[in-house]
Amino acid sequence: PQSSFPAKMVSILSVSLVLISTVGMCFNTFPWMQIQDINGDPVDNPTLALVEAFCISYFTIEYLFRLAGSPVKWDFMKGTMNVVDCLAIAPYYLDLFFAPPPELDPTAPRTAPPTSSED
């Protein structure tokens, strides 16, 4: 980030996407942000899932660009922060490829109804 203005902008974009991704994952844990599948079980909000997919795609492309630009690939992959990056990206792809997709009810509302504590 200290090498040039564009490098600083990419760094700010990366940090911003980490923040957006983290906030999105936190919001996705609230029942009022989730939708229900055909069995009535809560599943991820599609809008937040799209935001997460965009962020993970950016992180993956950034990692692959850094790997491609590395003179010694094995040393790059053994670097502590690069291992952390792989471990942060991997769960998304493992879930994407191995978890069954939720069966959504097309007639259900897009969000779960808010719960009221008033009786």
mmCIF file of N, CA and C in Angstrom:
data_model
loop_
_atom_site.group_PDB
_atom_site.id
_atom_site.type_symbol
_atom_site.label_atom_id
_atom_site.label_comp_id
_atom_site.label_asym_id
_atom_site.label_seq_id
_atom_site.Cartn_x
_atom_site.Cartn_y
_atom_site.Cartn_z
ATOM 1 N N PRO A 1 0.802 -1.213 0.000
ATOM 2 C CA PRO A 1 0.000 0.000 0.000
ATOM 3 C C PRO A 1 0.839 1.268 0.000
ATOM 4 N N GLN A 2 2.073 1.197 0.463
ATOM 5 C CA GLN A 2 2.901 2.388 0.520
ATOM 6 C C GLN A 2 3.598 2.673 -0.807
ATOM 7 N N SER A 3 3.518 1.751 -1.769
ATOM 8 C CA SER A 3 4.281 1.919 -3.001
ATOM 9 C C SER A 3 3.679 2.932 -3.963
ATOM 10 N N SER A 4 2.350 3.066 -3.984
ATOM 11 C CA SER A 4 1.725 4.007 -4.910
ATOM 12 C C SER A 4 0.295 4.311 -4.474
ATOM 13 N N PHE A 5 -0.281 5.324 -5.093
ATOM 14 C CA PHE A 5 -1.679 5.681 -4.801
ATOM 15 C C PHE A 5 -2.645 4.558 -5.202
ATOM 16 N N PRO A 6 -2.501 3.945 -6.408
ATOM 17 C CA PRO A 6 -3.404 2.840 -6.748
ATOM 18 C C PRO A 6 -3.295 1.663 -5.772
ATOM 19 N N ALA A 7 -2.082 1.382 -5.300
ATOM 20 C CA ALA A 7 -1.911 0.296 -4.327
ATOM 21 C C ALA A 7 -2.644 0.621 -3.030
ATOM 22 N N LYS A 8 -2.597 1.897 -2.637
ATOM 23 C CA LYS A 8 -3.319 2.319 -1.431
ATOM 24 C C LYS A 8 -4.821 2.173 -1.623
ATOM 25 N N MET A 9 -5.332 2.498 -2.804
ATOM 26 C CA MET A 9 -6.766 2.379 -3.095
ATOM 27 C C MET A 9 -7.217 0.908 -3.072
ATOM 28 N N VAL A 10 -6.386 0.019 -3.622
ATOM 29 C CA VAL A 10 -6.703 -1.414 -3.589
ATOM 30 C C VAL A 10 -6.722 -1.906 -2.145
ATOM 31 N N SER A 11 -5.789 -1.428 -1.352
ATOM 32 C CA SER A 11 -5.752 -1.809 0.062
ATOM 33 C C SER A 11 -7.002 -1.327 0.800
ATOM 34 N N ILE A 12 -7.417 -0.095 0.541
ATOM 35 C CA ILE A 12 -8.631 0.437 1.177
ATOM 36 C C ILE A 12 -9.854 -0.347 0.722
ATOM 37 N N LEU A 13 -9.912 -0.680 -0.576
ATOM 38 C CA LEU A 13 -11.022 -1.491 -1.085
ATOM 39 C C LEU A 13 -11.056 -2.852 -0.402
ATOM 40 N N SER A 14 -9.910 -3.485 -0.251
ATOM 41 C CA SER A 14 -9.841 -4.797 0.389
ATOM 42 C C SER A 14 -10.317 -4.749 1.836
ATOM 43 N N VAL A 15 -9.847 -3.763 2.574
ATOM 44 C CA VAL A 15 -10.253 -3.624 3.975
ATOM 45 C C VAL A 15 -11.747 -3.318 4.063
ATOM 46 N N SER A 16 -12.248 -2.491 3.149
ATOM 47 C CA SER A 16 -13.679 -2.168 3.132
ATOM 48 C C SER A 16 -14.517 -3.413 2.861
ATOM 49 N N LEU A 17 -14.071 -4.253 1.927
ATOM 50 C CA LEU A 17 -14.821 -5.476 1.627
ATOM 51 C C LEU A 17 -14.764 -6.473 2.785
ATOM 52 N N VAL A 18 -13.657 -6.506 3.507
ATOM 53 C CA VAL A 18 -13.590 -7.350 4.704
ATOM 54 C C VAL A 18 -14.629 -6.878 5.718
ATOM 55 N N LEU A 19 -14.718 -5.579 5.902
ATOM 56 C CA LEU A 19 -15.695 -5.021 6.833
ATOM 57 C C LEU A 19 -17.128 -5.306 6.369
ATOM 58 N N ILE A 20 -17.411 -5.079 5.099
ATOM 59 C CA ILE A 20 -18.749 -5.349 4.557
ATOM 60 C C ILE A 20 -19.102 -6.821 4.699
ATOM 61 N N SER A 21 -18.162 -7.694 4.391
ATOM 62 C CA SER A 21 -18.400 -9.134 4.506
ATOM 63 C C SER A 21 -18.692 -9.537 5.950
ATOM 64 N N THR A 22 -17.934 -8.982 6.876
ATOM 65 C CA THR A 22 -18.130 -9.300 8.291
ATOM 66 C C THR A 22 -19.483 -8.811 8.792
ATOM 67 N N VAL A 23 -19.840 -7.587 8.443
ATOM 68 C CA VAL A 23 -21.136 -7.044 8.854
ATOM 69 C C VAL A 23 -22.273 -7.860 8.230
ATOM 70 N N GLY A 24 -22.127 -8.222 6.953
ATOM 71 C CA GLY A 24 -23.144 -9.033 6.286
ATOM 72 C C GLY A 24 -23.332 -10.384 6.948
ATOM 73 N N MET A 25 -22.221 -11.029 7.324
ATOM 74 C CA MET A 25 -22.344 -12.326 8.009
ATOM 75 C C MET A 25 -23.007 -12.168 9.372
ATOM 76 N N CYS A 26 -22.721 -11.083 10.062
ATOM 77 C CA CYS A 26 -23.365 -10.838 11.361
ATOM 78 C C CYS A 26 -24.869 -10.605 11.183
ATOM 79 N N PHE A 27 -25.237 -9.771 10.207
ATOM 80 C CA PHE A 27 -26.656 -9.519 9.950
ATOM 81 C C PHE A 27 -27.391 -10.799 9.569
ATOM 82 N N ASN A 28 -26.710 -11.681 8.873
ATOM 83 C CA ASN A 28 -27.345 -12.924 8.421
ATOM 84 C C ASN A 28 -27.682 -13.862 9.572
ATOM 85 N N THR A 29 -27.172 -13.597 10.756
ATOM 86 C CA THR A 29 -27.502 -14.439 11.909
ATOM 87 C C THR A 29 -28.796 -13.999 12.591
ATOM 88 N N PHE A 30 -29.282 -12.788 12.286
ATOM 89 C CA PHE A 30 -30.524 -12.307 12.885
ATOM 90 C C PHE A 30 -31.720 -12.986 12.228
ATOM 91 N N PRO A 31 -32.649 -13.494 13.027
ATOM 92 C CA PRO A 31 -33.819 -14.169 12.442
ATOM 93 C C PRO A 31 -34.625 -13.271 11.504
ATOM 94 N N TRP A 32 -34.695 -11.982 11.775
ATOM 95 C CA TRP A 32 -35.480 -11.096 10.925
ATOM 96 C C TRP A 32 -34.824 -10.823 9.584
ATOM 97 N N MET A 33 -33.571 -11.221 9.406
ATOM 98 C CA MET A 33 -32.892 -11.058 8.119
ATOM 99 C C MET A 33 -32.924 -12.339 7.285
ATOM 100 N N GLN A 34 -33.312 -13.446 7.887
ATOM 101 C CA GLN A 34 -33.307 -14.725 7.195
ATOM 102 C C GLN A 34 -34.661 -14.968 6.529
ATOM 103 N N ILE A 35 -34.653 -15.871 5.560
ATOM 104 C CA ILE A 35 -35.908 -16.319 4.963
ATOM 105 C C ILE A 35 -36.087 -17.783 5.330
ATOM 106 N N GLN A 36 -37.223 -18.353 4.973
ATOM 107 C CA GLN A 36 -37.499 -19.741 5.325
ATOM 108 C C GLN A 36 -37.517 -20.602 4.073
ATOM 109 N N ASP A 37 -37.034 -21.836 4.232
ATOM 110 C CA ASP A 37 -37.122 -22.778 3.126
ATOM 111 C C ASP A 37 -38.499 -23.437 3.146
ATOM 112 N N ILE A 38 -38.727 -24.447 2.305
ATOM 113 C CA ILE A 38 -40.056 -25.051 2.222
ATOM 114 C C ILE A 38 -40.436 -25.817 3.477
ATOM 115 N N ASN A 39 -39.450 -26.141 4.306
ATOM 116 C CA ASN A 39 -39.725 -26.835 5.568
ATOM 117 C C ASN A 39 -39.921 -25.860 6.722
ATOM 118 N N GLY A 40 -39.804 -24.571 6.452
ATOM 119 C CA GLY A 40 -39.945 -23.573 7.502
ATOM 120 C C GLY A 40 -38.667 -23.296 8.267
ATOM 121 N N ASP A 41 -37.559 -23.876 7.826
ATOM 122 C CA ASP A 41 -36.274 -23.651 8.487
ATOM 123 C C ASP A 41 -35.645 -22.357 7.961
ATOM 124 N N PRO A 42 -34.979 -21.587 8.836
ATOM 125 C CA PRO A 42 -34.346 -20.349 8.371
ATOM 126 C C PRO A 42 -33.123 -20.642 7.498
ATOM 127 N N VAL A 43 -32.986 -19.875 6.420
ATOM 128 C CA VAL A 43 -31.817 -19.974 5.539
ATOM 129 C C VAL A 43 -31.298 -18.554 5.289
ATOM 130 N N ASP A 44 -30.121 -18.476 4.711
ATOM 131 C CA ASP A 44 -29.486 -17.181 4.472
ATOM 132 C C ASP A 44 -30.334 -16.278 3.585
ATOM 133 N N ASN A 45 -30.274 -15.005 3.878
ATOM 134 C CA ASN A 45 -30.938 -13.995 3.066
ATOM 135 C C ASN A 45 -30.241 -13.946 1.704
ATOM 136 N N PRO A 46 -30.985 -14.047 0.603
ATOM 137 C CA PRO A 46 -30.346 -14.059 -0.725
ATOM 138 C C PRO A 46 -29.547 -12.790 -1.035
ATOM 139 N N THR A 47 -29.992 -11.650 -0.569
ATOM 140 C CA THR A 47 -29.256 -10.406 -0.820
ATOM 141 C C THR A 47 -27.921 -10.427 -0.096
ATOM 142 N N LEU A 48 -27.923 -10.865 1.158
ATOM 143 C CA LEU A 48 -26.672 -10.944 1.907
ATOM 144 C C LEU A 48 -25.769 -12.047 1.343
ATOM 145 N N ALA A 49 -26.369 -13.121 0.829
ATOM 146 C CA ALA A 49 -25.582 -14.181 0.198
ATOM 147 C C ALA A 49 -24.893 -13.655 -1.063
ATOM 148 N N LEU A 50 -25.567 -12.786 -1.797
ATOM 149 C CA LEU A 50 -24.972 -12.189 -2.987
ATOM 150 C C LEU A 50 -23.802 -11.270 -2.607
ATOM 151 N N VAL A 51 -23.976 -10.495 -1.560
ATOM 152 C CA VAL A 51 -22.891 -9.631 -1.079
ATOM 153 C C VAL A 51 -21.697 -10.492 -0.665
ATOM 154 N N GLU A 52 -21.965 -11.577 0.051
ATOM 155 C CA GLU A 52 -20.891 -12.476 0.481
ATOM 156 C C GLU A 52 -20.199 -13.109 -0.723
ATOM 157 N N ALA A 53 -20.962 -13.520 -1.726
ATOM 158 C CA ALA A 53 -20.369 -14.111 -2.932
ATOM 159 C C ALA A 53 -19.460 -13.106 -3.643
ATOM 160 N N PHE A 54 -19.907 -11.850 -3.723
ATOM 161 C CA PHE A 54 -19.089 -10.813 -4.350
ATOM 162 C C PHE A 54 -17.784 -10.623 -3.582
ATOM 163 N N CYS A 55 -17.879 -10.526 -2.255
ATOM 164 C CA CYS A 55 -16.684 -10.309 -1.428
ATOM 165 C C CYS A 55 -15.715 -11.484 -1.548
ATOM 166 N N ILE A 56 -16.221 -12.701 -1.462
ATOM 167 C CA ILE A 56 -15.350 -13.873 -1.567
ATOM 168 C C ILE A 56 -14.726 -13.951 -2.957
ATOM 169 N N SER A 57 -15.485 -13.586 -3.980
ATOM 170 C CA SER A 57 -14.931 -13.575 -5.338
ATOM 171 C C SER A 57 -13.771 -12.592 -5.431
ATOM 172 N N TYR A 58 -13.945 -11.411 -4.860
ATOM 173 C CA TYR A 58 -12.870 -10.423 -4.859
ATOM 174 C C TYR A 58 -11.645 -10.959 -4.109
ATOM 175 N N PHE A 59 -11.869 -11.544 -2.925
ATOM 176 C CA PHE A 59 -10.745 -12.061 -2.134
ATOM 177 C C PHE A 59 -10.017 -13.177 -2.890
ATOM 178 N N THR A 60 -10.773 -14.021 -3.585
ATOM 179 C CA THR A 60 -10.170 -15.108 -4.349
ATOM 180 C C THR A 60 -9.333 -14.568 -5.496
ATOM 181 N N ILE A 61 -9.887 -13.607 -6.238
ATOM 182 C CA ILE A 61 -9.151 -13.021 -7.366
ATOM 183 C C ILE A 61 -7.901 -12.293 -6.872
ATOM 184 N N GLU A 62 -8.037 -11.578 -5.771
ATOM 185 C CA GLU A 62 -6.878 -10.879 -5.212
ATOM 186 C C GLU A 62 -5.786 -11.881 -4.824
ATOM 187 N N TYR A 63 -6.174 -12.974 -4.166
ATOM 188 C CA TYR A 63 -5.205 -14.001 -3.767
ATOM 189 C C TYR A 63 -4.524 -14.607 -4.997
ATOM 190 N N LEU A 64 -5.312 -14.916 -6.025
ATOM 191 C CA LEU A 64 -4.744 -15.527 -7.228
ATOM 192 C C LEU A 64 -3.807 -14.560 -7.960
ATOM 193 N N PHE A 65 -4.133 -13.271 -7.973
ATOM 194 C CA PHE A 65 -3.229 -12.274 -8.566
ATOM 195 C C PHE A 65 -1.924 -12.191 -7.787
ATOM 196 N N ARG A 66 -2.026 -12.206 -6.467
ATOM 197 C CA ARG A 66 -0.805 -12.150 -5.656
ATOM 198 C C ARG A 66 0.034 -13.410 -5.862
ATOM 199 N N LEU A 67 -0.635 -14.567 -5.984
ATOM 200 C CA LEU A 67 0.076 -15.822 -6.252
ATOM 201 C C LEU A 67 0.749 -15.769 -7.622
ATOM 202 N N ALA A 68 0.028 -15.278 -8.623
ATOM 203 C CA ALA A 68 0.587 -15.204 -9.977
ATOM 204 C C ALA A 68 1.793 -14.259 -10.025
ATOM 205 N N GLY A 69 1.776 -13.208 -9.236
ATOM 206 C CA GLY A 69 2.873 -12.246 -9.229
ATOM 207 C C GLY A 69 4.038 -12.633 -8.338
ATOM 208 N N SER A 70 3.885 -13.706 -7.603
ATOM 209 C CA SER A 70 4.948 -14.134 -6.692
ATOM 210 C C SER A 70 6.045 -14.875 -7.462
ATOM 211 N N PRO A 71 7.315 -14.516 -7.238
ATOM 212 C CA PRO A 71 8.390 -15.195 -7.965
ATOM 213 C C PRO A 71 8.574 -16.660 -7.530
ATOM 214 N N VAL A 72 8.344 -16.950 -6.260
ATOM 215 C CA VAL A 72 8.498 -18.320 -5.761
ATOM 216 C C VAL A 72 7.150 -18.735 -5.160
ATOM 217 N N LYS A 73 6.390 -19.517 -5.921
ATOM 218 C CA LYS A 73 5.003 -19.850 -5.546
ATOM 219 C C LYS A 73 4.923 -20.592 -4.205
ATOM 220 N N TRP A 74 5.817 -21.539 -3.989
ATOM 221 C CA TRP A 74 5.749 -22.333 -2.762
ATOM 222 C C TRP A 74 6.019 -21.476 -1.529
ATOM 223 N N ASP A 75 6.983 -20.567 -1.620
ATOM 224 C CA ASP A 75 7.261 -19.663 -0.502
ATOM 225 C C ASP A 75 6.062 -18.755 -0.236
ATOM 226 N N PHE A 76 5.406 -18.304 -1.304
ATOM 227 C CA PHE A 76 4.203 -17.487 -1.152
ATOM 228 C C PHE A 76 3.120 -18.277 -0.416
ATOM 229 N N MET A 77 2.896 -19.516 -0.815
ATOM 230 C CA MET A 77 1.826 -20.319 -0.213
ATOM 231 C C MET A 77 2.124 -20.687 1.237
ATOM 232 N N LYS A 78 3.397 -20.719 1.609
ATOM 233 C CA LYS A 78 3.768 -21.034 2.987
ATOM 234 C C LYS A 78 3.732 -19.823 3.908
ATOM 235 N N GLY A 79 3.609 -18.628 3.356
ATOM 236 C CA GLY A 79 3.577 -17.413 4.169
ATOM 237 C C GLY A 79 2.368 -17.415 5.098
ATOM 238 N N THR A 80 2.577 -16.952 6.320
ATOM 239 C CA THR A 80 1.531 -17.005 7.346
ATOM 240 C C THR A 80 0.252 -16.306 6.916
ATOM 241 N N MET A 81 0.362 -15.083 6.417
ATOM 242 C CA MET A 81 -0.833 -14.344 6.028
ATOM 243 C C MET A 81 -1.527 -14.971 4.818
ATOM 244 N N ASN A 82 -0.751 -15.613 3.942
ATOM 245 C CA ASN A 82 -1.350 -16.263 2.785
ATOM 246 C C ASN A 82 -2.085 -17.541 3.184
ATOM 247 N N VAL A 83 -1.562 -18.238 4.184
ATOM 248 C CA VAL A 83 -2.272 -19.404 4.725
ATOM 249 C C VAL A 83 -3.576 -18.945 5.375
ATOM 250 N N VAL A 84 -3.521 -17.849 6.117
ATOM 251 C CA VAL A 84 -4.727 -17.291 6.732
ATOM 252 C C VAL A 84 -5.746 -16.918 5.656
ATOM 253 N N ASP A 85 -5.276 -16.304 4.570
ATOM 254 C CA ASP A 85 -6.184 -15.946 3.468
ATOM 255 C C ASP A 85 -6.862 -17.190 2.898
ATOM 256 N N CYS A 86 -6.099 -18.248 2.683
ATOM 257 C CA CYS A 86 -6.686 -19.496 2.164
ATOM 258 C C CYS A 86 -7.700 -20.082 3.143
ATOM 259 N N LEU A 87 -7.364 -20.054 4.417
ATOM 260 C CA LEU A 87 -8.281 -20.592 5.417
ATOM 261 C C LEU A 87 -9.542 -19.745 5.548
ATOM 262 N N ALA A 88 -9.450 -18.461 5.237
ATOM 263 C CA ALA A 88 -10.625 -17.591 5.285
ATOM 264 C C ALA A 88 -11.528 -17.799 4.075
ATOM 265 N N ILE A 89 -10.947 -18.114 2.930
ATOM 266 C CA ILE A 89 -11.704 -18.300 1.695
ATOM 267 C C ILE A 89 -12.285 -19.712 1.589
ATOM 268 N N ALA A 90 -11.556 -20.703 2.056
ATOM 269 C CA ALA A 90 -11.923 -22.112 1.856
ATOM 270 C C ALA A 90 -13.324 -22.495 2.351
ATOM 271 N N PRO A 91 -13.776 -22.052 3.524
ATOM 272 C CA PRO A 91 -15.104 -22.493 3.978
ATOM 273 C C PRO A 91 -16.233 -22.120 3.026
ATOM 274 N N TYR A 92 -16.122 -20.974 2.374
ATOM 275 C CA TYR A 92 -17.163 -20.576 1.422
ATOM 276 C C TYR A 92 -17.255 -21.594 0.286
ATOM 277 N N TYR A 93 -16.108 -21.962 -0.274
ATOM 278 C CA TYR A 93 -16.112 -22.906 -1.394
ATOM 279 C C TYR A 93 -16.479 -24.317 -0.954
ATOM 280 N N LEU A 94 -16.059 -24.715 0.227
ATOM 281 C CA LEU A 94 -16.464 -26.034 0.735
ATOM 282 C C LEU A 94 -17.975 -26.107 0.902
ATOM 283 N N ASP A 95 -18.558 -25.056 1.460
ATOM 284 C CA ASP A 95 -20.010 -25.003 1.615
ATOM 285 C C ASP A 95 -20.701 -24.961 0.253
ATOM 286 N N LEU A 96 -20.148 -24.202 -0.670
ATOM 287 C CA LEU A 96 -20.727 -24.066 -1.996
ATOM 288 C C LEU A 96 -20.759 -25.397 -2.739
ATOM 289 N N PHE A 97 -19.684 -26.165 -2.642
ATOM 290 C CA PHE A 97 -19.586 -27.404 -3.409
ATOM 291 C C PHE A 97 -20.165 -28.624 -2.700
ATOM 292 N N PHE A 98 -20.210 -28.626 -1.373
ATOM 293 C CA PHE A 98 -20.609 -29.840 -0.668
ATOM 294 C C PHE A 98 -21.935 -29.758 0.080
ATOM 295 N N ALA A 99 -22.428 -28.582 0.365
ATOM 296 C CA ALA A 99 -23.709 -28.458 1.076
ATOM 297 C C ALA A 99 -24.844 -28.436 0.060
ATOM 298 N N PRO A 100 -25.931 -29.129 0.367
ATOM 299 C CA PRO A 100 -27.066 -29.094 -0.566
ATOM 300 C C PRO A 100 -27.712 -27.712 -0.548
ATOM 301 N N PRO A 101 -28.182 -27.249 -1.693
ATOM 302 C CA PRO A 101 -28.830 -25.930 -1.710
ATOM 303 C C PRO A 101 -30.168 -25.981 -0.986
ATOM 304 N N PRO A 102 -30.569 -24.889 -0.357
ATOM 305 C CA PRO A 102 -31.858 -24.884 0.333
ATOM 306 C C PRO A 102 -33.004 -24.941 -0.673
ATOM 307 N N GLU A 103 -34.083 -25.599 -0.284
ATOM 308 C CA GLU A 103 -35.270 -25.661 -1.125
ATOM 309 C C GLU A 103 -36.197 -24.544 -0.678
ATOM 310 N N LEU A 104 -36.233 -23.482 -1.470
ATOM 311 C CA LEU A 104 -37.012 -22.308 -1.096
ATOM 312 C C LEU A 104 -38.437 -22.426 -1.597
ATOM 313 N N ASP A 105 -39.347 -21.882 -0.817
ATOM 314 C CA ASP A 105 -40.751 -21.827 -1.190
ATOM 315 C C ASP A 105 -40.971 -20.553 -1.998
ATOM 316 N N PRO A 106 -41.333 -20.674 -3.286
ATOM 317 C CA PRO A 106 -41.472 -19.464 -4.104
ATOM 318 C C PRO A 106 -42.616 -18.556 -3.671
ATOM 319 N N THR A 107 -43.539 -19.068 -2.874
ATOM 320 C CA THR A 107 -44.665 -18.236 -2.427
ATOM 321 C C THR A 107 -44.400 -17.568 -1.093
ATOM 322 N N ALA A 108 -43.295 -17.919 -0.450
ATOM 323 C CA ALA A 108 -42.990 -17.359 0.870
ATOM 324 C C ALA A 108 -42.488 -15.927 0.726
ATOM 325 N N PRO A 109 -42.709 -15.093 1.762
ATOM 326 C CA PRO A 109 -42.157 -13.731 1.712
ATOM 327 C C PRO A 109 -40.641 -13.779 1.711
ATOM 328 N N ARG A 110 -40.002 -12.718 1.202
ATOM 329 C CA ARG A 110 -38.547 -12.684 1.071
ATOM 330 C C ARG A 110 -37.829 -12.631 2.409
ATOM 331 N N THR A 111 -38.476 -12.167 3.457
ATOM 332 C CA THR A 111 -37.854 -12.131 4.780
ATOM 333 C C THR A 111 -38.817 -12.732 5.786
ATOM 334 N N ALA A 112 -38.268 -13.195 6.877
ATOM 335 C CA ALA A 112 -39.090 -13.748 7.934
ATOM 336 C C ALA A 112 -39.853 -12.615 8.621
ATOM 337 N N PRO A 113 -41.076 -12.847 9.028
ATOM 338 C CA PRO A 113 -41.823 -11.780 9.695
ATOM 339 C C PRO A 113 -41.174 -11.422 11.019
ATOM 340 N N PRO A 114 -41.188 -10.142 11.387
ATOM 341 C CA PRO A 114 -40.564 -9.751 12.659
ATOM 342 C C PRO A 114 -41.343 -10.330 13.832
ATOM 343 N N THR A 115 -40.582 -10.704 14.835
ATOM 344 C CA THR A 115 -41.219 -11.235 16.037
ATOM 345 C C THR A 115 -41.544 -10.092 16.963
ATOM 346 N N SER A 116 -42.677 -10.165 17.603
ATOM 347 C CA SER A 116 -43.102 -9.106 18.506
ATOM 348 C C SER A 116 -43.094 -9.635 19.931
ATOM 349 N N SER A 117 -42.569 -8.836 20.825
ATOM 350 C CA SER A 117 -42.555 -9.249 22.224
ATOM 351 C C SER A 117 -43.829 -8.795 22.939
ATOM 352 N N GLU A 118 -44.668 -8.056 22.228
ATOM 353 C CA GLU A 118 -45.929 -7.607 22.830
ATOM 354 C C GLU A 118 -46.979 -8.711 22.704
ATOM 355 N N ASP A 119 -47.684 -8.965 23.775
ATOM 356 C CA ASP A 119 -48.742 -9.986 23.751
ATOM 357 C C ASP A 119 -50.077 -9.402 24.052
#
